[in-house]
Amino acid sequence: MKRILYTLFTLWMIATLVFMMTTVLPGSAAHMILGQSATEERVAVVEEELGLDEPIHVRYVDWLSGVVTGDWGESFMYKTPVFGVIWPRLMRTAQLAVFATLFVIAVSIPVGVIAAANHEEGLDYGISGFSYIAVSIPEFVSGTLLLLLLAGPPLNLFPTGGYTAPGESLGDWLSHLVLPSLTLAFLLLAHVMRQTRAAVIDALQSEYVRAARVKGLPEWVVLFKHALRNGLLPTITIIALNFGWMMGSLVVVEEVFNYPGLGQLIVQAINNRDVPLIQMAILIPTGTYVFANLGADILYAYLDSRIEFGKGS
């Protein structure tokens, strides 16, 4: 219960910070709508229509109550409710995040186990070297390299950017997801690989693994059933936390691949001083990170019977 209350308090603090940051943004939303040559009288009329002339504490209470009730206001830029603008973009962004996470799980955990099984051998050094290089490459660099290698001549395997809805063409939808998903997954792949390797190496030195080997169990059973099962607990936390981190990396990735998701929408909203859109477009990814953290704690407690979620945190 304490952990849930702490999560709610964190969300409130984040929401308050987002509101304060957007309040002090340079430039005027009214000027962005009317143009820089607009008269002060016309600007004052628009600010009154948008509620920007209200005291800051009144705007804060109105906005926070709207966040809770689902009334997110109206976009200055699109002249439609913020929810209707964000929802399709959020779904496209979620597709990227889910594809990237599935790729990370499918690749990094087995590779981490292989590295642990070959500890301090050539294969382990090679995998570790790759992970150290991968964590040092920014998303815009890895994304650009993937575009040059796989989307450009002579291969031309994937489109250079854009988006196709799955209802229009399933094949095109998947092909447009591959490169941005791989870019998102690249850095997380290295983190999870290293965490899995370290956790399995530690588990291989435990008494229950020695007992399993004494029983004559095959090495693959020892690795995947005993060592990996117990070593997965910290890895789960890394995956959950980095799922939220991926939401924050989307601005760069979506700009590189011209992908019409939430990250690209944030850039457009900031450029146009669309305050209601900026607030929710930033609050959603940060809120996702907080809930991913909470979900990791709950799952960790479920998998490890020694942890009592309700009492221990």
Coordinates of C-alpha atoms in Angstrom, one line a residue, residues 44-289:
A44 CA -5.9 39.7 -24.8
V45 CA -9.2 38.4 -26.3
V46 CA -7.7 35.1 -27.4
E47 CA -5.9 34.6 -24.0
E48 CA -9.3 35.2 -22.3
E49 CA -10.9 32.6 -24.6
L50 CA -8.2 30.1 -23.8
G51 CA -8.3 30.8 -20.1
L52 CA -4.7 32.0 -20.1
D53 CA -5.7 35.2 -18.3
E54 CA -6.8 33.3 -15.1
P55 CA -4.5 33.3 -12.1
I56 CA -1.9 30.5 -12.2
H57 CA -3.4 28.6 -9.2
V58 CA -6.9 28.6 -10.8
R59 CA -5.4 27.2 -14.0
Y60 CA -3.5 24.6 -12.1
V61 CA -6.5 23.3 -10.2
D62 CA -8.7 23.2 -13.3
W63 CA -6.0 21.4 -15.3
L64 CA -5.2 18.9 -12.6
S65 CA -8.9 18.0 -12.1
G66 CA -9.2 17.7 -15.9
V67 CA -6.2 15.2 -16.0
V68 CA -7.9 13.1 -13.4
T69 CA -11.4 13.1 -15.0
G70 CA -10.1 12.7 -18.6
D71 CA -11.0 16.3 -19.7
W72 CA -7.6 17.2 -21.1
G73 CA -8.7 20.4 -22.8
E74 CA -8.5 21.5 -26.4
S75 CA -5.5 21.6 -28.6
F76 CA -4.6 25.2 -29.7
M77 CA -3.0 23.8 -32.9
Y78 CA -5.7 21.2 -34.0
K79 CA -8.8 22.9 -32.5
T80 CA -10.0 19.5 -31.2
P81 CA -9.9 17.7 -27.8
V82 CA -6.3 16.8 -26.7
F83 CA -7.4 13.2 -26.1
G84 CA -8.4 12.7 -29.7
V85 CA -5.1 14.1 -30.9
I86 CA -2.9 12.1 -28.6
W87 CA -4.7 8.7 -28.7
P88 CA -3.8 7.6 -32.3
R89 CA -0.2 8.9 -31.8
L90 CA 0.1 7.0 -28.5
M91 CA -1.1 3.8 -30.1
R92 CA 1.6 4.1 -32.8
T93 CA 4.2 4.8 -30.2
A94 CA 3.1 1.9 -28.1
Q95 CA 3.5 -0.4 -31.1
L96 CA 7.2 0.7 -31.4
A97 CA 7.8 0.2 -27.6
V98 CA 6.2 -3.3 -27.6
F99 CA 8.0 -4.5 -30.7
A100 CA 11.3 -3.2 -29.3
T101 CA 10.7 -4.9 -25.9
L102 CA 9.8 -8.2 -27.4
F103 CA 12.9 -8.1 -29.5
V104 CA 15.0 -7.3 -26.5
I105 CA 13.5 -10.2 -24.5
A106 CA 13.9 -12.6 -27.4
V107 CA 17.6 -11.8 -28.0
S108 CA 19.3 -10.3 -24.9
I109 CA 18.2 -12.9 -22.4
P110 CA 19.5 -16.0 -24.3
V111 CA 22.6 -14.2 -25.4
G112 CA 23.2 -13.1 -21.7
V113 CA 22.9 -16.7 -20.6
I114 CA 25.3 -17.9 -23.4
A115 CA 27.8 -15.3 -22.2
A116 CA 27.5 -16.4 -18.6
A117 CA 27.9 -20.1 -19.6
N118 CA 31.1 -19.2 -21.3
H119 CA 32.4 -16.9 -18.6
E120 CA 35.8 -15.4 -19.3
E121 CA 36.1 -17.2 -22.6
G122 CA 36.3 -15.8 -26.1
L123 CA 32.6 -15.8 -26.7
D124 CA 31.9 -14.0 -23.4
Y125 CA 34.5 -11.3 -24.2
G126 CA 33.0 -10.8 -27.6
I127 CA 29.4 -10.4 -26.3
S128 CA 30.6 -8.1 -23.5
G129 CA 32.6 -6.0 -25.9
F130 CA 29.5 -5.6 -28.1
S131 CA 27.3 -4.6 -25.1
Y132 CA 29.9 -1.9 -24.1
I133 CA 29.9 -0.5 -27.6
A134 CA 26.1 -0.6 -27.9
V135 CA 25.4 1.4 -24.7
S136 CA 27.7 4.2 -25.8
I137 CA 25.9 4.8 -29.2
P138 CA 23.2 7.5 -29.1
E139 CA 19.8 6.7 -30.8
F140 CA 20.2 9.2 -33.6
V141 CA 23.6 7.5 -34.6
S142 CA 22.3 3.9 -34.5
G143 CA 19.1 5.0 -36.3
T144 CA 21.1 6.7 -39.0
L145 CA 23.4 3.7 -39.4
L146 CA 20.4 1.4 -39.8
L147 CA 18.9 3.7 -42.4
L148 CA 22.1 3.7 -44.4
L149 CA 22.7 0.0 -44.1
L150 CA 19.2 -1.5 -44.5
A151 CA 17.0 1.2 -46.0
G152 CA 19.5 2.7 -48.5
P153 CA 21.1 1.2 -51.6
P154 CA 22.0 -1.5 -52.5
L155 CA 19.8 -3.4 -50.0
N156 CA 16.7 -1.2 -49.8
L157 CA 15.2 -3.8 -47.4
F158 CA 13.0 -1.4 -45.4
P159 CA 11.3 2.0 -45.9
T160 CA 13.2 5.0 -44.7
G161 CA 10.3 6.3 -42.6
G162 CA 6.6 7.0 -42.2
Y163 CA 3.8 4.7 -41.1
T164 CA 1.2 2.4 -42.6
A165 CA -1.8 1.3 -40.5
P166 CA -2.1 -2.5 -40.1
G167 CA -5.6 -2.4 -41.6
E168 CA -4.2 -1.0 -44.9
S169 CA -1.3 -3.5 -45.3
L170 CA 0.0 -5.8 -42.6
G171 CA 3.3 -6.3 -44.5
D172 CA 3.9 -2.5 -44.9
W173 CA 2.9 -1.9 -41.2
L174 CA 5.6 -4.4 -40.0
S175 CA 8.2 -3.1 -42.4
H176 CA 7.7 0.4 -41.2
L177 CA 8.1 -0.7 -37.5
V178 CA 11.4 -2.7 -38.0
L179 CA 14.0 0.0 -38.1
P180 CA 12.6 2.4 -35.5
S181 CA 12.0 -0.6 -33.2
L182 CA 15.5 -1.9 -33.6
T183 CA 16.9 1.6 -32.9
L184 CA 14.9 1.8 -29.7
A185 CA 15.9 -1.8 -28.7
F186 CA 19.6 -1.3 -29.4
L187 CA 20.6 0.4 -26.2
L188 CA 18.2 -1.6 -24.0
L189 CA 19.5 -4.8 -25.6
A190 CA 23.0 -4.1 -24.2
H191 CA 21.7 -3.2 -20.7
V192 CA 19.5 -6.4 -20.4
M193 CA 22.3 -8.6 -21.9
R194 CA 24.8 -7.4 -19.3
Q195 CA 22.3 -7.7 -16.5
T196 CA 21.3 -11.2 -17.5
R197 CA 24.9 -12.2 -17.8
A198 CA 25.8 -10.9 -14.4
A199 CA 22.7 -12.4 -12.7
V200 CA 23.3 -15.8 -14.2
I201 CA 27.0 -15.8 -13.3
D202 CA 26.1 -15.1 -9.8
A203 CA 23.4 -17.8 -9.7
L204 CA 25.8 -20.4 -11.2
Q205 CA 27.9 -20.0 -8.0
S206 CA 25.0 -20.7 -5.7
E207 CA 24.4 -23.9 -3.7
Y208 CA 21.2 -24.9 -5.5
V209 CA 23.0 -24.9 -8.8
R210 CA 25.8 -27.0 -7.4
A211 CA 23.2 -29.4 -6.1
A212 CA 21.6 -29.6 -9.5
R213 CA 24.9 -30.4 -11.1
V214 CA 25.6 -33.1 -8.5
K215 CA 22.3 -34.7 -9.4
G216 CA 23.7 -35.1 -12.9
L217 CA 21.2 -32.7 -14.6
P218 CA 22.1 -31.6 -18.2
E219 CA 23.9 -28.3 -18.3
W220 CA 21.1 -26.6 -20.3
V221 CA 18.7 -27.6 -17.6
V222 CA 21.0 -26.1 -15.0
L223 CA 21.4 -22.9 -17.0
F224 CA 17.8 -22.2 -18.0
K225 CA 15.7 -23.9 -15.3
H226 CA 17.8 -23.1 -12.2
A227 CA 20.3 -20.3 -12.9
L228 CA 18.2 -18.2 -15.3
R229 CA 15.0 -18.6 -13.3
N230 CA 16.6 -17.2 -10.2
G231 CA 18.7 -14.6 -12.1
L232 CA 15.7 -13.2 -13.9
L233 CA 14.4 -11.2 -11.0
P234 CA 16.7 -8.2 -11.4
T235 CA 16.5 -8.5 -15.2
I236 CA 12.7 -8.0 -15.0
T237 CA 13.2 -4.7 -13.1
I238 CA 15.7 -3.5 -15.8
I239 CA 13.3 -4.4 -18.6
A240 CA 10.3 -2.7 -16.9
L241 CA 12.3 0.5 -16.1
N242 CA 13.8 0.7 -19.6
F243 CA 10.3 0.3 -21.1
G244 CA 9.5 3.6 -19.5
W245 CA 12.9 5.0 -20.6
M246 CA 12.1 4.0 -24.2
M247 CA 9.0 6.3 -24.1
G248 CA 11.4 9.1 -23.4
S249 CA 13.7 8.2 -26.3
L250 CA 10.9 8.3 -28.8
V251 CA 11.4 12.0 -29.7
V252 CA 14.8 11.3 -31.3
V253 CA 13.8 8.0 -32.9
E254 CA 10.5 9.3 -34.3
E255 CA 12.2 12.3 -35.7
V256 CA 14.9 10.2 -37.4
F257 CA 12.4 7.9 -39.1
N258 CA 9.6 10.6 -39.6
Y259 CA 7.4 8.3 -37.6
P260 CA 4.0 10.0 -36.6
G261 CA 4.0 9.0 -33.0
L262 CA 3.9 10.7 -29.6
G263 CA 7.5 11.9 -29.7
Q264 CA 7.0 13.7 -33.0
L265 CA 3.8 15.2 -31.6
I266 CA 5.7 16.6 -28.6
V267 CA 8.1 18.5 -31.0
Q268 CA 5.3 19.9 -33.0
A269 CA 3.4 21.0 -29.9
I270 CA 6.4 22.7 -28.4
N271 CA 7.2 24.5 -31.7
N272 CA 3.6 25.8 -31.7
R273 CA 3.3 26.5 -28.0
D274 CA 0.3 24.2 -27.8
V275 CA 0.3 24.1 -24.0
P276 CA -2.6 21.6 -23.4
L277 CA -1.0 19.2 -25.9
I278 CA 2.5 19.7 -24.5
Q279 CA 1.3 19.0 -21.0
M280 CA -0.4 15.7 -21.7
A281 CA 2.1 14.5 -24.4
I282 CA 4.9 14.8 -21.7
L283 CA 2.8 13.6 -18.8
I284 CA 1.9 10.3 -20.5
P285 CA 5.4 9.0 -21.1
T286 CA 6.6 10.1 -17.7
G287 CA 3.6 8.5 -16.1
T288 CA 4.3 5.3 -18.0
Y289 CA 7.7 5.2 -16.5

